[in-house]
Coordinates of C-alpha atoms in Angstrom, one line a residue:
M1 CA 99.1 101.7 126.9
F2 CA 97.1 101.4 123.7
R3 CA 93.8 103.2 123.1
K4 CA 90.7 101.7 121.6
Q5 CA 88.7 103.6 119.0
S6 CA 85.0 103.7 118.5
F7 CA 83.3 102.2 115.4
W8 CA 82.6 105.5 113.9
K9 CA 86.1 107.0 114.6
G10 CA 87.8 103.9 113.2
S11 CA 85.5 104.0 110.2
A12 CA 86.2 107.7 109.7
L13 CA 90.0 107.1 109.7
L14 CA 89.8 104.2 107.3
L15 CA 87.4 106.1 105.0
A16 CA 89.7 109.1 104.9
S17 CA 92.7 106.9 104.3
A18 CA 90.9 105.0 101.5
M19 CA 89.8 108.2 99.9
I20 CA 93.3 109.6 99.9
A21 CA 94.6 106.3 98.6
K22 CA 92.1 106.2 95.8
L23 CA 92.7 109.8 94.9
L24 CA 96.4 109.1 94.6
G25 CA 95.7 105.9 92.8
A26 CA 93.7 107.8 90.2
C27 CA 96.5 110.3 89.9
F28 CA 98.7 107.2 89.2
K29 CA 96.5 105.3 86.8
I30 CA 95.1 108.1 84.8
P31 CA 98.5 109.5 83.5
L32 CA 99.8 106.0 83.3
T33 CA 96.9 105.1 80.9
N34 CA 97.5 108.2 78.9
V35 CA 101.1 107.2 78.5
L36 CA 100.7 103.5 77.9
G37 CA 97.4 103.4 76.0
G38 CA 95.0 100.5 75.9
T39 CA 97.6 98.0 74.8
G40 CA 100.1 98.9 77.4
M41 CA 97.4 98.9 80.1
G42 CA 96.5 95.4 78.9
Y43 CA 100.0 94.3 80.0
F44 CA 99.7 96.2 83.3
S45 CA 96.3 94.8 84.0
T46 CA 97.4 91.3 83.3
A47 CA 99.9 91.5 86.2
Y48 CA 97.1 93.0 88.4
G49 CA 94.8 90.2 87.2
L50 CA 97.2 87.6 88.7
L51 CA 98.0 89.6 91.8
L52 CA 94.4 90.3 93.0
P53 CA 93.4 86.6 93.4
V54 CA 96.7 85.9 95.2
Y55 CA 96.1 88.9 97.5
A56 CA 92.5 87.8 98.1
L57 CA 93.7 84.3 99.0
S58 CA 96.3 85.5 101.4
V59 CA 96.3 89.1 102.5
T60 CA 92.5 89.7 103.0
G61 CA 92.0 86.4 104.9
L62 CA 95.2 87.0 107.0
S63 CA 94.2 90.5 108.1
A64 CA 90.7 89.4 109.1
A65 CA 91.9 86.2 110.9
V66 CA 94.5 88.1 112.9
A67 CA 92.1 90.9 113.7
Q68 CA 89.4 88.5 115.0
T69 CA 91.7 86.4 117.1
V70 CA 93.5 89.4 118.6
S71 CA 90.2 91.1 119.4
R72 CA 88.9 88.1 121.3
A73 CA 92.1 87.7 123.3
A74 CA 92.2 91.4 124.0
A75 CA 88.6 91.4 125.2
L76 CA 89.5 88.7 127.8
E77 CA 92.7 90.7 128.6
H78 CA 94.9 87.7 127.7
W79 CA 97.8 89.9 126.7
A80 CA 100.4 87.2 126.5
E81 CA 98.2 85.4 124.0
V82 CA 97.9 88.6 121.9
R83 CA 101.7 88.8 121.6
R84 CA 101.9 85.1 120.7
I85 CA 99.2 85.5 118.0
R86 CA 101.3 88.2 116.4
D87 CA 104.5 86.2 116.5
T88 CA 102.7 83.1 115.2
A89 CA 101.1 85.0 112.4
R90 CA 104.4 86.7 111.4
L91 CA 106.1 83.4 111.1
A92 CA 103.3 81.6 109.2
C93 CA 102.6 84.5 106.9
G94 CA 106.3 85.1 106.1
V95 CA 106.6 81.5 104.9
L96 CA 103.3 81.8 103.0
G97 CA 104.2 85.1 101.4
L98 CA 107.6 83.7 100.3
F99 CA 105.9 80.6 98.8
L100 CA 103.4 82.7 96.9
S101 CA 106.0 85.0 95.5
L102 CA 108.1 82.0 94.3
C103 CA 105.0 80.5 92.7
M104 CA 104.2 83.7 90.9
F105 CA 107.8 84.0 89.7
L106 CA 108.1 80.5 88.4
L107 CA 104.6 80.4 86.8
A108 CA 104.8 83.8 85.2
E109 CA 105.8 82.6 81.7
P110 CA 103.2 79.8 81.3
F111 CA 100.5 82.1 82.8
A112 CA 101.3 84.9 80.3
A113 CA 101.4 82.6 77.3
L114 CA 98.7 80.1 78.0
V115 CA 96.2 81.8 80.4
A116 CA 96.3 85.4 79.6
A117 CA 97.3 84.9 75.9
Q118 CA 99.7 87.9 76.3
P119 CA 103.3 86.7 76.1
Y120 CA 104.7 90.2 76.4
A121 CA 103.1 90.6 79.8
L122 CA 105.8 88.3 81.2
F123 CA 107.9 91.2 82.4
S124 CA 105.0 92.8 84.4
L125 CA 104.3 89.4 86.0
L126 CA 107.9 89.0 87.1
A127 CA 107.9 92.5 88.5
I128 CA 104.8 92.0 90.6
A129 CA 105.8 88.6 92.2
P130 CA 107.5 90.0 95.3
A131 CA 104.4 92.0 96.2
A132 CA 102.8 88.8 97.6
L133 CA 105.5 88.5 100.3
F134 CA 105.3 92.1 101.4
G135 CA 101.5 92.0 101.3
C136 CA 101.4 89.0 103.6
L137 CA 103.8 90.7 106.1
T138 CA 101.8 93.9 106.1
A139 CA 98.5 92.1 106.5
V140 CA 99.6 90.6 109.8
E141 CA 100.5 94.1 111.2
R142 CA 97.3 95.6 110.0
G143 CA 95.2 92.8 111.4
Y144 CA 97.0 93.1 114.8
W145 CA 96.2 96.8 115.2
E146 CA 92.7 96.4 113.9
G147 CA 92.1 93.7 116.5
L148 CA 93.2 96.1 119.2
Q149 CA 90.6 98.6 117.7
N150 CA 93.2 101.0 116.5
M151 CA 92.8 101.8 112.9
T152 CA 95.4 104.5 112.7
P153 CA 98.3 102.3 111.6
T154 CA 96.2 100.7 108.8
A155 CA 95.1 104.1 107.6
V156 CA 98.7 105.5 107.6
S157 CA 100.2 102.5 105.8
Q158 CA 97.5 102.6 103.1
A159 CA 98.2 106.3 102.5
L160 CA 101.9 105.7 102.5
E161 CA 101.6 102.9 99.9
A162 CA 99.5 105.1 97.7
V163 CA 102.1 107.9 97.8
A164 CA 104.9 105.4 97.0
K165 CA 103.0 103.8 94.1
L166 CA 102.3 107.2 92.6
G167 CA 105.8 108.4 92.8
L168 CA 107.8 105.3 92.0
G169 CA 105.4 103.8 89.5
L170 CA 105.2 106.8 87.2
A171 CA 108.9 107.6 87.6
L172 CA 110.0 104.0 86.6
C173 CA 107.6 104.0 83.7
Q174 CA 108.9 107.3 82.4
W175 CA 112.5 106.2 82.9
V176 CA 111.9 103.1 80.7
L177 CA 110.3 105.2 78.0
A178 CA 113.1 107.8 78.2
H179 CA 116.0 105.2 78.0
P180 CA 114.9 102.6 75.4
E181 CA 118.5 102.1 74.3
I182 CA 119.4 100.8 77.8
V183 CA 116.3 98.7 78.5
C184 CA 115.7 97.1 75.0
R185 CA 119.2 95.7 74.6
R186 CA 118.6 93.4 77.6
V187 CA 115.4 91.8 76.1
P188 CA 114.5 90.1 72.8
A189 CA 114.2 92.6 69.9
D190 CA 110.5 91.8 69.3
V191 CA 109.4 92.9 72.8
P192 CA 107.5 96.2 72.5
L193 CA 108.6 99.2 74.6
S194 CA 105.1 99.5 76.1
A195 CA 105.4 96.1 77.7
L196 CA 108.7 97.1 79.4
A197 CA 107.2 100.5 80.5
A198 CA 104.2 98.7 82.0
A199 CA 106.7 96.4 83.8
G200 CA 108.4 99.5 85.2
A201 CA 105.1 100.8 86.5
V202 CA 104.3 97.4 88.1
L203 CA 107.7 97.4 89.8
G204 CA 106.7 100.7 91.4
V205 CA 103.6 99.0 92.8
T206 CA 105.8 96.2 94.2
L207 CA 108.1 98.7 95.9
S208 CA 105.0 100.5 97.4
T209 CA 104.0 97.3 99.2
A210 CA 107.5 97.1 100.6
M211 CA 107.2 100.6 101.9
G212 CA 104.0 99.7 103.7
W213 CA 105.7 96.8 105.5
L214 CA 108.7 99.1 106.2
Y215 CA 106.4 101.5 108.0
F216 CA 105.3 98.8 110.4
L217 CA 108.8 97.7 111.0
L218 CA 110.0 101.2 111.9
R219 CA 106.8 101.8 114.0
G220 CA 107.6 98.6 116.0
L221 CA 111.2 99.7 116.6
R222 CA 110.1 103.2 117.7
S223 CA 107.2 102.4 120.0
G224 CA 108.1 98.9 121.3
N225 CA 105.5 96.8 123.0
R226 CA 102.9 98.8 124.9
L227 CA 100.5 96.0 125.9
P228 CA 100.0 95.3 129.6
R229 CA 101.8 92.4 131.1
G230 CA 98.9 90.1 131.9
N231 CA 98.9 87.0 134.0
A232 CA 96.9 84.5 131.9
P233 CA 99.1 81.9 130.1
A234 CA 99.1 82.0 126.3
A235 CA 97.8 79.2 124.2
P236 CA 100.4 77.0 122.4
M237 CA 101.6 78.2 119.0
G238 CA 100.0 75.3 117.2
Q239 CA 96.6 76.0 118.7
I240 CA 96.8 79.6 117.7
F241 CA 97.8 78.6 114.2
R242 CA 94.7 76.4 113.9
R243 CA 92.5 79.3 115.1
L244 CA 94.0 81.6 112.5
L245 CA 93.3 79.0 109.8
Y246 CA 89.8 78.5 111.0
V247 CA 89.0 82.1 110.4
M248 CA 91.3 82.7 107.5
I249 CA 90.2 80.0 105.1
P250 CA 86.6 80.9 104.6
V251 CA 87.4 84.7 104.5
A252 CA 90.2 84.1 102.0
L253 CA 88.0 81.9 99.9
G254 CA 85.2 84.5 99.9
S255 CA 87.6 87.3 98.9
L256 CA 89.2 85.0 96.3
V257 CA 85.8 84.3 94.7
T258 CA 85.0 88.0 94.7
N259 CA 88.3 88.8 92.9
L260 CA 87.7 86.0 90.4
T261 CA 85.6 88.5 88.4
S262 CA 88.8 90.3 87.3
L263 CA 90.5 86.9 86.6
L264 CA 87.5 85.9 84.5
D265 CA 87.8 89.1 82.5
L266 CA 91.5 88.3 82.0
V267 CA 90.8 84.8 80.8
T268 CA 87.7 85.3 78.8
M269 CA 87.6 88.9 77.4
M270 CA 90.5 88.8 75.0
R271 CA 89.6 85.3 73.8
C272 CA 85.9 86.2 73.2
L273 CA 86.9 89.5 71.5
G274 CA 89.4 87.6 69.3
R275 CA 86.6 85.3 68.2
A276 CA 84.3 88.2 67.5
Q277 CA 87.0 89.8 65.5
M278 CA 87.3 86.7 63.3
L279 CA 83.5 86.1 62.9
H280 CA 82.1 89.6 62.9
S281 CA 84.8 91.9 61.5
G282 CA 82.4 94.0 59.4
E283 CA 80.1 94.9 62.3
L284 CA 83.1 95.6 64.6
L285 CA 84.6 98.0 62.0
R286 CA 81.3 99.9 61.8
R287 CA 81.2 100.2 65.6
F288 CA 84.9 100.7 66.6
G289 CA 86.4 102.0 63.3
T290 CA 89.8 100.9 62.0
A291 CA 91.0 99.8 65.5
A292 CA 88.8 96.7 65.2
S293 CA 91.0 95.4 62.4
A294 CA 94.3 95.7 64.3
P295 CA 95.9 92.4 65.7
D296 CA 96.0 93.9 69.2
F297 CA 92.3 94.9 69.2
P298 CA 91.4 92.4 72.0
A299 CA 94.2 93.8 74.2
F300 CA 93.1 97.3 73.3
V301 CA 89.5 96.7 74.4
Y302 CA 90.6 94.7 77.5
G303 CA 93.0 97.4 78.6
S304 CA 90.3 100.1 78.1
F305 CA 87.9 98.2 80.2
T306 CA 90.2 97.2 83.0
G307 CA 92.5 100.2 83.0
M308 CA 89.8 102.9 82.6
A309 CA 86.2 101.7 83.2
I310 CA 87.1 99.4 86.1
T311 CA 89.5 102.0 87.6
V312 CA 86.6 104.4 88.0
F313 CA 84.2 101.6 89.0
N314 CA 86.4 100.6 91.9
L315 CA 86.8 104.0 93.4
V316 CA 83.6 104.0 95.6
P317 CA 83.6 100.3 96.6
S318 CA 87.2 100.6 97.8
V319 CA 86.1 103.4 100.1
T320 CA 82.9 101.7 101.4
N321 CA 85.0 98.5 102.0
M322 CA 86.6 100.3 104.9
L323 CA 83.2 100.2 106.7
G324 CA 83.5 96.4 106.8
K325 CA 86.8 96.6 108.8
S326 CA 85.1 98.4 111.6
A327 CA 81.7 96.6 111.2
L328 CA 83.2 93.2 111.8
P329 CA 84.3 93.5 115.5
C330 CA 81.1 95.4 116.4
A331 CA 78.9 92.7 114.9
A332 CA 81.0 90.0 116.7
A333 CA 80.5 91.8 120.0
L334 CA 76.7 92.2 119.6
W335 CA 76.4 88.6 118.4
A336 CA 78.3 87.3 121.5
K337 CA 75.7 89.0 123.6
Q338 CA 72.9 87.4 121.6
D339 CA 71.6 90.9 120.7
R340 CA 69.9 90.1 117.4
E341 CA 68.0 93.4 117.4
G342 CA 71.4 95.2 117.9
V343 CA 72.9 93.3 115.0
A344 CA 69.9 94.2 112.8
A345 CA 70.2 97.9 113.8
H346 CA 74.0 97.7 113.0
I347 CA 73.2 96.3 109.5
R348 CA 70.8 99.2 108.9
S349 CA 73.4 101.7 110.0
V350 CA 76.2 100.3 107.9
T351 CA 74.0 99.7 104.9
G352 CA 72.7 103.3 105.1
A353 CA 76.2 104.7 105.3
A354 CA 77.4 102.7 102.3
A355 CA 74.3 103.6 100.2
A356 CA 74.7 107.3 101.1
M357 CA 78.0 107.2 99.3
A358 CA 77.3 104.7 96.5
L359 CA 73.9 105.8 95.1
P360 CA 74.7 109.5 94.4
A361 CA 78.2 108.5 93.0
A362 CA 76.5 106.0 90.6
G363 CA 73.9 108.6 89.6
G364 CA 76.5 111.2 88.9
L365 CA 78.7 108.9 87.0
W366 CA 75.8 107.8 84.9
A367 CA 75.0 111.3 83.9
L368 CA 78.6 112.3 83.3
A369 CA 80.2 109.1 82.0
E370 CA 81.4 110.6 78.7
P371 CA 82.9 113.8 80.0
V372 CA 84.5 112.1 83.0
M373 CA 86.3 109.6 80.8
H374 CA 87.4 112.1 78.2
I375 CA 88.6 114.5 80.9
L376 CA 90.5 111.9 82.8
Y377 CA 92.0 110.3 79.6
A378 CA 92.2 113.2 77.3
D379 CA 95.2 111.8 75.4
R380 CA 93.3 108.6 74.6
P381 CA 90.0 109.6 73.1
E382 CA 89.3 106.3 71.4
E383 CA 89.8 104.2 74.6
A384 CA 87.9 106.8 76.6
A385 CA 84.8 106.6 74.3
I386 CA 84.4 102.8 74.7
A387 CA 85.3 102.9 78.4
A388 CA 82.5 105.4 79.0
E389 CA 80.1 103.1 77.2
A390 CA 81.2 100.2 79.5
L391 CA 81.1 102.4 82.7
R392 CA 77.3 103.0 82.5
T393 CA 76.7 99.2 82.4
L394 CA 79.0 98.8 85.5
L395 CA 77.2 101.3 87.7
P396 CA 74.4 99.0 89.0
G397 CA 77.0 96.5 90.0
M398 CA 79.0 99.2 91.7
V399 CA 76.1 100.1 94.0
C400 CA 75.5 96.4 94.8
L401 CA 79.2 95.9 95.5
C402 CA 79.4 98.9 97.8
L403 CA 76.6 97.4 99.9
T404 CA 77.9 93.8 99.8
F405 CA 81.4 94.5 101.2
P406 CA 80.3 95.6 104.7
L407 CA 77.4 93.1 104.8
C408 CA 79.9 90.2 104.2
S409 CA 82.0 91.5 107.1
I410 CA 79.0 91.4 109.4
L411 CA 78.3 87.8 108.3
Q412 CA 81.9 87.0 109.2
G413 CA 81.5 88.7 112.5
V414 CA 78.5 86.6 113.5
G415 CA 80.4 83.4 112.8
K416 CA 79.0 82.8 109.2
A417 CA 82.3 83.3 107.3
A418 CA 81.6 80.4 105.0
V419 CA 78.2 81.7 103.8
P420 CA 79.6 84.5 101.6
V421 CA 81.7 82.0 99.8
V422 CA 78.7 80.1 98.5
C423 CA 76.9 83.3 97.6
M424 CA 79.9 84.6 95.7
L425 CA 80.3 81.3 93.8
A426 CA 76.8 81.9 92.5
G427 CA 77.6 85.4 91.4
V428 CA 80.8 84.3 89.7
G429 CA 78.9 81.7 87.8
V430 CA 76.6 84.5 86.5
K431 CA 79.6 86.5 85.6
L432 CA 81.2 83.7 83.6
L433 CA 78.0 82.9 81.8
G434 CA 77.4 86.6 81.0
N435 CA 80.9 87.0 79.6
L436 CA 80.8 83.9 77.4
V437 CA 77.3 84.8 76.0
L438 CA 77.5 88.6 75.6
I439 CA 81.1 89.6 74.8
P440 CA 81.4 87.7 71.5
R441 CA 78.2 89.5 70.2
P442 CA 79.2 92.7 68.3
A443 CA 76.1 94.5 69.7
F444 CA 77.7 94.1 73.2
C445 CA 81.4 93.4 73.3
I446 CA 82.8 95.7 76.0
T447 CA 79.4 96.5 77.4
G448 CA 78.7 92.7 77.7
A449 CA 81.5 92.5 80.3
G450 CA 79.9 95.4 82.2
I451 CA 76.5 93.9 82.2
A452 CA 77.8 90.5 83.3
T453 CA 79.6 92.2 86.2
S454 CA 76.5 94.1 87.3
L455 CA 74.4 90.9 87.2
C456 CA 77.1 89.1 89.2
Y457 CA 77.0 91.7 92.1
L458 CA 73.2 92.0 92.0
V459 CA 72.8 88.2 92.6
L460 CA 75.5 88.4 95.3
L461 CA 73.7 91.2 97.2
G462 CA 70.4 89.5 97.0
L463 CA 71.8 86.2 98.4
I464 CA 73.8 88.0 101.2
L465 CA 70.6 89.9 102.4
W466 CA 68.7 86.6 102.3
Q467 CA 71.3 84.9 104.4
L468 CA 71.4 87.7 106.9
R469 CA 67.6 87.5 107.2
R470 CA 67.8 83.8 107.9
C471 CA 70.6 84.2 110.4
L472 CA 68.8 86.8 112.5
E473 CA 65.4 85.2 112.1
K474 CA 63.8 88.7 111.8
P475 CA 63.2 91.3 109.1
L476 CA 66.0 93.7 108.4
H477 CA 63.7 96.7 107.7
L478 CA 66.1 98.2 105.2
L479 CA 63.5 99.9 103.0
R480 CA 62.9 102.7 105.6
T481 CA 66.6 103.4 105.7
L482 CA 67.3 103.3 102.0
L483 CA 64.2 105.0 100.6
P484 CA 65.3 108.7 101.4
I485 CA 68.7 108.0 100.0
V486 CA 67.3 106.5 96.8
L487 CA 65.0 109.4 96.3
A488 CA 67.7 111.9 96.9
A489 CA 70.1 110.1 94.6
G490 CA 67.4 110.1 91.8
C491 CA 67.1 113.9 92.2
C492 CA 70.9 114.2 92.1
T493 CA 71.1 112.2 88.8
A494 CA 68.4 114.3 87.2
A495 CA 70.0 117.6 88.4
A496 CA 73.4 116.5 87.1
W497 CA 72.0 115.6 83.7
F498 CA 70.0 118.9 83.5
C499 CA 73.0 121.0 84.4
R500 CA 75.2 119.2 81.9
E501 CA 72.7 119.8 79.1
Q502 CA 72.3 123.5 80.0
T503 CA 76.0 124.2 80.3
A504 CA 77.3 122.1 77.4
A505 CA 78.2 125.2 75.4
L506 CA 80.8 126.2 78.1
G507 CA 83.0 123.2 77.3
M508 CA 83.5 119.7 78.7
L509 CA 85.3 120.5 81.9
P510 CA 83.2 123.5 83.0
S511 CA 80.0 121.7 82.1
A512 CA 81.1 118.6 84.1
A513 CA 82.1 120.7 87.1
A514 CA 78.7 122.6 87.0
A515 CA 76.8 119.3 86.7
A516 CA 78.7 117.7 89.6
A517 CA 78.2 120.7 91.8
G518 CA 74.5 121.0 91.0
G519 CA 73.9 117.3 91.5
C520 CA 75.8 117.3 94.9
L521 CA 73.8 120.3 96.2
V522 CA 70.5 118.8 95.2
Y523 CA 71.4 115.5 96.8
L524 CA 72.4 117.0 100.1
A525 CA 69.3 119.3 100.2
V526 CA 66.8 116.6 99.3
L527 CA 68.4 114.1 101.7
Y528 CA 68.4 116.7 104.5
L529 CA 64.7 117.5 104.0
L530 CA 63.6 113.8 103.8
V531 CA 65.6 112.9 106.9
L532 CA 64.4 115.9 108.8
R533 CA 60.8 115.2 108.0
R534 CA 61.2 111.6 109.1
R535 CA 62.8 112.7 112.4
K536 CA 59.9 115.1 113.1
Q537 CA 57.4 112.3 112.4
T538 CA 59.3 110.0 114.7
V539 CA 59.5 112.5 117.5
S540 CA 55.8 113.7 117.3
I541 CA 54.3 110.3 117.8
P542 CA 55.6 109.6 121.3
L543 CA 55.1 113.3 122.3
N544 CA 51.4 113.1 121.3
K545 CA 51.0 109.8 123.1
G546 CA 52.6 111.2 126.2
K547 CA 50.2 114.3 126.1
Q548 CA 47.1 112.1 125.8
T549 CA 48.3 110.0 128.7
A550 CA 48.9 113.0 130.9
E551 CA 45.5 114.5 130.1
S552 CA 43.7 111.3 130.8
A553 CA 45.4 110.6 134.1
P554 CA 43.3 111.2 137.2
E555 CA 44.2 114.1 139.4
R556 CA 45.6 113.4 142.8

């Protein structure tokens, strides 16, 4: 018999898994960037730029659709229907995943040449095509267990994928670089070795998705089916398929629109940078040095932005995103009971948890952008310098994105899955306009992409909060929840900056470590004092009222 997990226990498991996965992901991408450089990471990021929208269209929507339909059937104890949902989703998603992989394989060459303007990225695109199939199969299994309120399989599979990506990706990349005589004789002579090494790293990513699916396959063979028998008949497979589509389509579209920001960077950045290189070569030379005159300068800057700055930018949102997986079923249950006040309290709780992680992280990264980038990418000082410049402009967007992920899940839980899609389209429009206007200007270039991303997520967060307010028809009262966190994060940023300046003579790594430790201690101390004071004020009010009532009551 399966066991359900509470919201906070499930969230804790997913958060721990996401943190492990992101730590291992950083251990993968940082040495990979040091090996491949900005140009090689441009090839690698081109493959990711195609995979992310495909994943958003299929994997994210599938997982949410299966989780929601399974949770509703399990709540009614329709166990036969739960089994049929799983079987239906496996069949449909296997066909969908195979179709998407074939499309990625067949369209890889025109995409590399015409869309990405990176013909040598073809090999990375071919290597990542099978990941769509394994991603779809894994999404069904994750959604099934999440619907049963058991987050352990999802957490384990995420950690396993991260381990496999780290080991296989780096090993294959290093093998290609160590055996050029074997690899290069199978491709045209003009193909650079960095493009083939990037394809080896991408192949490791694909194999890691296969490992995630293999974990669920072995788990099913070992544990079998532990659900109760149940007497209620299951709905027909066609009806279940329509239910899955009803949930999947708006969620997938919303996730697709969110990931369009990376696709927009892929489509617009190198083209806009190439235009700036032609029209403003003198200004670019003064700002970026001799690298600005190289033919691969657009790929160099794009790889630095996506492979370095965006890698650090995504660390915290990928963790807070796990809150949304647990927030969705809880919001759905409260909404089914018409408990609007409970939903509002749930929003405050989830938003506070996300902000408590996002705000101090953003403040610390703002204070330590340069040392963090130069420590992580010590072998690539030129790329690290411009990535640090871009990172600071991305941080406001990082905070907004951290808050947006779980709030969108709550909207999906209350039956408003289509609303985030419209909001995200507005944000993507801002991103596209910002890229086209800011990136070609020499004063902005890479920072223009960061500013456009931050504006995109700021607009998105504002629209999501407005829609939640309209849906609940009552104020959210978020200011009282967020104010102590904002104040503590401000003190954290100031402390980190002060410690960095005072310990600069010790060297980059000791100075950054001292600044991070000082900022963390100040943040925790200030937040504790502010929360403790608020709790005392909250408790004293009813106690005083109770004392006055007792004193004024007549004696018997």
